[in-house]
């Protein structure tokens, strides 16, 4: 059967094995903090909903039933909630907003972000990095006010701080394990329209930077295709991301170039 849209698990460069087997699209997989579970979004019942499945595979458990599109972005650091973005709002026009849903099942809760989507909790659970803006990734190379920037706030939505001032797209924020760095995907470097992974030192406080020019370092240097959907491992040693038709991994701390994941496909059917 064709399981090209299923969630697969692989070590860094080994054999990919399907964790889910279904005709529908299973997308946006995110490991739980302890690595035992994968949360993902699936349209197996119509619109995209949130599911969890054991990392070793098995029967997925459904957590949301809304008619909106629920797209998984991660977990709370304690592993008790899955974080997702959803178009379920009754507002018009309907924007993506951030929510959490308990791993054990229960009611969804809106994350208190002002016009925030794609919320990512800091490792200590006290801060949230999120994207804000109407930006769309298929508008490669766009410059202007209709782009996404990365913001930060306390978990209750207070102490808002804008982290990026770039006129193009900034998205997919990721925390280092100690919370001192934020990695994200930006079109700031390289040829126009080519996004790469960058890092920014944010320190441990939520106070605005006094320098006004935070140190942003380029981690990847792709010049042909854009980096998309980057996620960092729990120990901060690897960032896995899409670029072109392939999956890549890079060590964000070192100076070694990223490498393409050589994935063999082993399916049961």
Tab-separated table of C-alpha atoms in Angstrom:
chain	number	residue	atom	x	y	z
A	1	UNK	CA	0.000	0.000	0.000
A	2	UNK	CA	0.961	3.628	-0.287
A	3	UNK	CA	1.865	5.021	3.136
A	4	UNK	CA	3.835	7.996	1.824
A	5	UNK	CA	1.749	10.372	3.953
A	6	UNK	CA	2.028	8.310	7.116
A	7	UNK	CA	4.063	9.195	10.172
A	8	UNK	CA	7.376	7.342	10.135
A	9	UNK	CA	10.081	6.897	12.728
A	10	UNK	CA	13.793	6.687	11.946
A	11	UNK	CA	17.069	7.020	13.743
A	12	UNK	CA	19.359	9.629	12.188
A	13	UNK	CA	19.931	7.990	8.840
A	14	UNK	CA	18.667	4.477	9.398
A	15	UNK	CA	15.589	2.581	8.359
A	16	UNK	CA	12.277	4.408	8.336
A	17	UNK	CA	9.397	2.367	9.640
A	18	UNK	CA	5.772	3.437	9.534
A	19	UNK	CA	4.319	4.273	12.924
A	20	UNK	CA	0.875	4.787	11.407
A	21	UNK	CA	-0.654	2.942	8.450
A	22	UNK	CA	-3.631	4.706	6.915
A	23	UNK	CA	-4.792	6.009	3.545
A	24	UNK	CA	-5.317	9.505	4.925
A	25	UNK	CA	-2.652	12.157	5.411
A	26	UNK	CA	-0.838	11.910	8.755
A	27	UNK	CA	1.313	15.048	9.139
A	28	UNK	CA	3.174	17.309	11.617
A	29	UNK	CA	4.626	14.590	13.866
A	30	UNK	CA	6.131	15.772	17.183
A	31	UNK	CA	7.857	13.602	19.803
A	32	UNK	CA	6.715	13.892	23.396
A	33	UNK	CA	9.386	15.194	25.820
A	34	UNK	CA	10.126	11.647	27.045
A	35	UNK	CA	10.230	10.283	23.492
A	36	UNK	CA	7.585	7.622	24.140
A	37	UNK	CA	4.765	9.214	22.150
A	38	UNK	CA	4.254	11.006	18.847
A	39	UNK	CA	1.517	13.590	18.427
A	40	UNK	CA	0.404	14.224	14.860
A	41	UNK	CA	-2.441	15.649	12.793
A	42	UNK	CA	-4.555	13.469	10.519
A	43	UNK	CA	-7.513	13.986	8.210
A	44	UNK	CA	-8.596	10.342	8.458
A	45	UNK	CA	-12.026	11.537	9.686
A	46	UNK	CA	-12.405	14.574	7.404
A	47	UNK	CA	-10.734	17.726	8.691
A	48	UNK	CA	-7.340	17.551	10.419
A	49	UNK	CA	-7.526	16.513	14.081
A	50	UNK	CA	-4.927	15.821	16.785
A	51	UNK	CA	-3.885	12.223	17.493
A	52	UNK	CA	-1.251	10.540	19.655
A	53	UNK	CA	0.407	7.170	19.023
A	54	UNK	CA	3.160	5.243	20.794
A	55	UNK	CA	6.580	5.776	19.206
A	56	UNK	CA	6.852	2.029	18.632
A	57	UNK	CA	3.616	2.162	16.649
A	58	UNK	CA	0.108	0.981	17.381
A	59	UNK	CA	-3.430	2.306	17.379
A	60	UNK	CA	-3.595	6.115	17.428
A	61	UNK	CA	-5.811	7.859	19.970
A	62	UNK	CA	-7.851	10.857	18.833
A	63	UNK	CA	-7.767	14.006	21.000
A	64	UNK	CA	-9.760	16.614	19.012
A	65	UNK	CA	-13.031	16.410	17.086
A	66	UNK	CA	-13.500	19.957	15.788
A	67	UNK	CA	-14.387	20.747	12.157
A	68	UNK	CA	-11.512	23.263	12.008
A	69	UNK	CA	-8.016	22.270	10.907
A	70	UNK	CA	-5.991	21.266	13.996
A	71	UNK	CA	-2.247	21.153	13.229
A	72	UNK	CA	0.157	19.858	15.896
A	73	UNK	CA	3.118	22.111	16.764
A	74	UNK	CA	4.496	20.343	19.867
A	75	UNK	CA	3.990	19.509	23.548
A	76	UNK	CA	4.073	21.316	26.855
A	77	UNK	CA	7.414	20.531	28.580
A	78	UNK	CA	5.741	18.304	31.195
A	79	UNK	CA	4.324	16.078	28.448
A	80	UNK	CA	0.781	16.501	29.765
A	81	UNK	CA	-0.585	18.525	26.823
A	82	UNK	CA	-0.259	18.574	23.056
A	83	UNK	CA	0.059	22.072	21.550
A	84	UNK	CA	-1.621	22.749	18.206
A	85	UNK	CA	-2.716	25.559	15.910
A	86	UNK	CA	-6.315	25.635	14.742
A	87	UNK	CA	-8.671	27.550	12.504
A	88	UNK	CA	-11.601	26.629	14.805
A	89	UNK	CA	-12.165	30.250	15.873
A	90	UNK	CA	-15.593	31.723	15.124
A	91	UNK	CA	-13.983	35.066	14.256
A	92	UNK	CA	-14.007	36.246	10.664
A	93	UNK	CA	-11.708	36.007	8.871
A	94	UNK	CA	-10.733	32.783	10.614
A	95	UNK	CA	-7.078	32.945	11.683
A	96	UNK	CA	-4.951	30.127	13.066
A	97	UNK	CA	-4.701	30.343	16.864
A	98	UNK	CA	-2.805	28.291	19.435
A	99	UNK	CA	-4.437	25.713	21.747
A	100	UNK	CA	-3.491	22.883	24.086
A	101	UNK	CA	-5.331	19.600	24.624
A	102	UNK	CA	-4.599	17.144	27.490
A	103	UNK	CA	-2.714	13.988	26.514
A	104	UNK	CA	-5.177	12.022	28.651
A	105	UNK	CA	-8.115	13.578	26.789
A	106	UNK	CA	-10.363	16.483	27.717
A	107	UNK	CA	-11.265	20.007	26.715
A	108	UNK	CA	-8.985	22.142	24.574
A	109	UNK	CA	-7.700	25.400	26.030
A	110	UNK	CA	-6.758	28.483	24.047
A	111	UNK	CA	-3.210	29.699	24.703
A	112	UNK	CA	-3.459	33.395	25.744
A	113	UNK	CA	-1.538	34.905	22.836
A	114	UNK	CA	-2.515	38.103	21.078
A	115	UNK	CA	-2.899	37.129	17.401
A	116	UNK	CA	-0.418	34.337	18.025
A	117	UNK	CA	-0.151	31.098	16.096
A	118	UNK	CA	2.286	28.194	16.359
A	119	UNK	CA	3.091	28.429	20.082
A	120	UNK	CA	6.252	26.761	21.383
A	121	UNK	CA	6.801	26.509	25.144
A	122	UNK	CA	10.245	27.119	26.651
A	123	UNK	CA	11.826	24.074	28.343
A	124	UNK	CA	10.987	25.480	31.806
A	125	UNK	CA	7.367	26.067	30.751
A	126	UNK	CA	7.456	29.729	31.832
A	127	UNK	CA	7.778	31.402	28.409
A	128	UNK	CA	6.277	30.920	24.966
A	129	UNK	CA	7.771	31.716	21.567
A	130	UNK	CA	5.231	32.128	18.796
A	131	UNK	CA	4.778	33.419	15.277
A	132	UNK	CA	2.494	36.324	14.544
A	133	UNK	CA	1.357	37.781	11.252
A	134	UNK	CA	-0.537	36.810	8.106
A	135	UNK	CA	2.548	35.471	6.360
A	136	UNK	CA	2.284	32.539	3.988
A	137	UNK	CA	5.306	30.405	3.189
A	138	UNK	CA	4.435	29.989	-0.473
A	139	UNK	CA	5.079	33.730	-0.959
A	140	UNK	CA	8.804	33.128	-1.207
A	141	UNK	CA	10.918	36.239	-1.171
A	142	UNK	CA	8.084	38.542	-0.095
A	143	UNK	CA	9.198	41.659	1.766
A	144	UNK	CA	6.827	43.945	3.635
A	145	UNK	CA	4.388	44.218	6.483
A	146	UNK	CA	2.376	41.086	5.624
A	147	UNK	CA	5.044	38.741	6.910
A	148	UNK	CA	5.396	36.590	10.019
A	149	UNK	CA	7.624	37.633	12.914
A	150	UNK	CA	8.625	35.772	16.048
A	151	UNK	CA	7.450	37.022	19.431
A	152	UNK	CA	7.918	35.896	22.990
A	153	UNK	CA	5.854	36.248	26.153
A	154	UNK	CA	5.231	34.741	29.580
A	155	UNK	CA	2.989	31.669	29.655
A	156	UNK	CA	0.049	33.881	30.745
A	157	UNK	CA	0.480	36.079	27.649
A	158	UNK	CA	2.124	39.007	29.478
A	159	UNK	CA	5.544	40.626	28.845
A	160	UNK	CA	5.207	40.656	25.064
A	161	UNK	CA	8.518	41.028	23.248
A	162	UNK	CA	9.154	41.042	19.506
A	163	UNK	CA	12.290	39.111	18.608
A	164	UNK	CA	12.560	39.653	14.843
A	165	UNK	CA	12.455	42.843	12.796
A	166	UNK	CA	13.235	41.306	9.409
A	167	UNK	CA	10.868	42.308	6.585
A	168	UNK	CA	10.605	38.756	5.248
A	169	UNK	CA	9.402	35.497	6.743
A	170	UNK	CA	10.483	34.255	10.183
A	171	UNK	CA	8.858	31.110	11.597
A	172	UNK	CA	9.246	27.711	13.324
A	173	UNK	CA	10.846	28.913	16.591
A	174	UNK	CA	12.737	26.254	18.588
A	175	UNK	CA	14.272	26.523	22.064
A	176	UNK	CA	17.673	25.269	23.121
A	177	UNK	CA	17.339	22.918	26.135
A	178	UNK	CA	18.631	25.593	28.561
A	179	UNK	CA	16.314	28.253	27.113
A	180	UNK	CA	19.187	30.636	26.291
A	181	UNK	CA	18.893	30.404	22.497
A	182	UNK	CA	16.057	30.467	20.044
A	183	UNK	CA	16.506	28.794	16.678
A	184	UNK	CA	14.122	29.662	13.866
A	185	UNK	CA	13.717	29.620	10.100
A	186	UNK	CA	14.306	32.927	8.323
A	187	UNK	CA	14.767	34.320	4.818
A	188	UNK	CA	17.166	36.893	6.287
A	189	UNK	CA	20.314	35.289	4.846
A	190	UNK	CA	21.124	33.813	1.465
A	191	UNK	CA	19.460	34.382	-1.905
A	192	UNK	CA	16.083	36.094	-1.820
A	193	UNK	CA	13.370	33.594	-1.045
A	194	UNK	CA	15.692	30.924	0.389
A	195	UNK	CA	14.978	30.380	4.077
A	196	UNK	CA	17.583	28.937	6.430
A	197	UNK	CA	17.889	28.049	10.107
A	198	UNK	CA	19.337	30.816	12.286
A	199	UNK	CA	19.930	31.218	16.026
A	200	UNK	CA	19.461	34.170	18.349
A	201	UNK	CA	20.768	34.552	21.891
A	202	UNK	CA	17.882	35.603	24.081
A	203	UNK	CA	19.384	35.117	27.530
A	204	UNK	CA	17.241	34.128	30.447
A	205	UNK	CA	15.196	37.300	30.827
A	206	UNK	CA	12.202	38.538	28.901
A	207	UNK	CA	13.413	42.112	28.975
A	208	UNK	CA	13.960	43.733	25.583
A	209	UNK	CA	17.482	43.659	24.238
A	210	UNK	CA	19.327	46.875	25.101
A	211	UNK	CA	21.614	46.596	22.091
A	212	UNK	CA	18.687	46.772	19.683
A	213	UNK	CA	20.635	44.446	17.408
A	214	UNK	CA	20.547	40.897	18.768
A	215	UNK	CA	23.196	38.555	17.534
A	216	UNK	CA	21.652	36.319	14.862
A	217	UNK	CA	23.836	33.489	13.567
A	218	UNK	CA	23.228	31.468	10.430
A	219	UNK	CA	23.115	27.696	11.072
A	220	UNK	CA	22.364	26.379	7.568
A	221	UNK	CA	23.330	27.879	4.216
A	222	UNK	CA	20.996	26.392	1.630
A	223	UNK	CA	20.966	28.460	-1.573
A	224	UNK	CA	18.692	26.377	-3.813
A	225	UNK	CA	15.651	25.436	-1.728
A	226	UNK	CA	13.969	26.821	1.386
A	227	UNK	CA	14.130	25.177	4.802
A	228	UNK	CA	10.680	24.206	6.084
A	229	UNK	CA	9.181	22.587	9.183
A	230	UNK	CA	12.293	22.535	11.359
A	231	UNK	CA	12.155	20.845	14.790
A	232	UNK	CA	14.862	20.437	17.437
A	233	UNK	CA	15.587	17.266	19.401
A	234	UNK	CA	14.945	17.252	23.150
A	235	UNK	CA	18.674	17.245	23.960
A	236	UNK	CA	19.363	20.111	21.533
A	237	UNK	CA	21.907	18.073	19.562
A	238	UNK	CA	20.019	17.940	16.262
A	239	UNK	CA	17.563	19.929	14.199
A	240	UNK	CA	15.655	17.932	11.602
A	241	UNK	CA	14.015	19.809	8.754
A	242	UNK	CA	12.642	19.646	5.231
A	243	UNK	CA	14.547	21.214	2.343
A	244	UNK	CA	13.598	20.457	-1.230
A	245	UNK	CA	12.258	16.897	-1.430
A	246	UNK	CA	14.500	15.622	1.373
A	247	UNK	CA	14.825	15.499	5.146
A	248	UNK	CA	18.041	16.944	6.571
A	249	UNK	CA	19.689	17.065	9.996
A	250	UNK	CA	22.156	19.572	11.385
A	251	UNK	CA	23.950	19.966	14.705
A	252	UNK	CA	23.030	23.562	15.648
A	253	UNK	CA	26.033	23.953	17.957
A	254	UNK	CA	28.810	22.844	15.663
A	255	UNK	CA	30.327	24.000	12.421
A	256	UNK	CA	29.696	20.755	10.570
A	257	UNK	CA	27.513	21.085	7.464
A	258	UNK	CA	24.010	19.605	7.505
A	259	UNK	CA	23.519	16.175	6.008
A	260	UNK	CA	20.710	14.637	4.050
A	261	UNK	CA	18.965	11.786	5.828
A	262	UNK	CA	19.460	8.559	3.915
A	263	UNK	CA	16.220	6.805	4.687
A	264	UNK	CA	15.407	3.309	3.536
A	265	UNK	CA	11.709	2.590	3.409
A	266	UNK	CA	10.531	-0.661	4.980
A	267	UNK	CA	6.772	-1.169	4.892
A	268	UNK	CA	4.743	-4.121	6.082
A	269	UNK	CA	2.486	-4.144	3.059
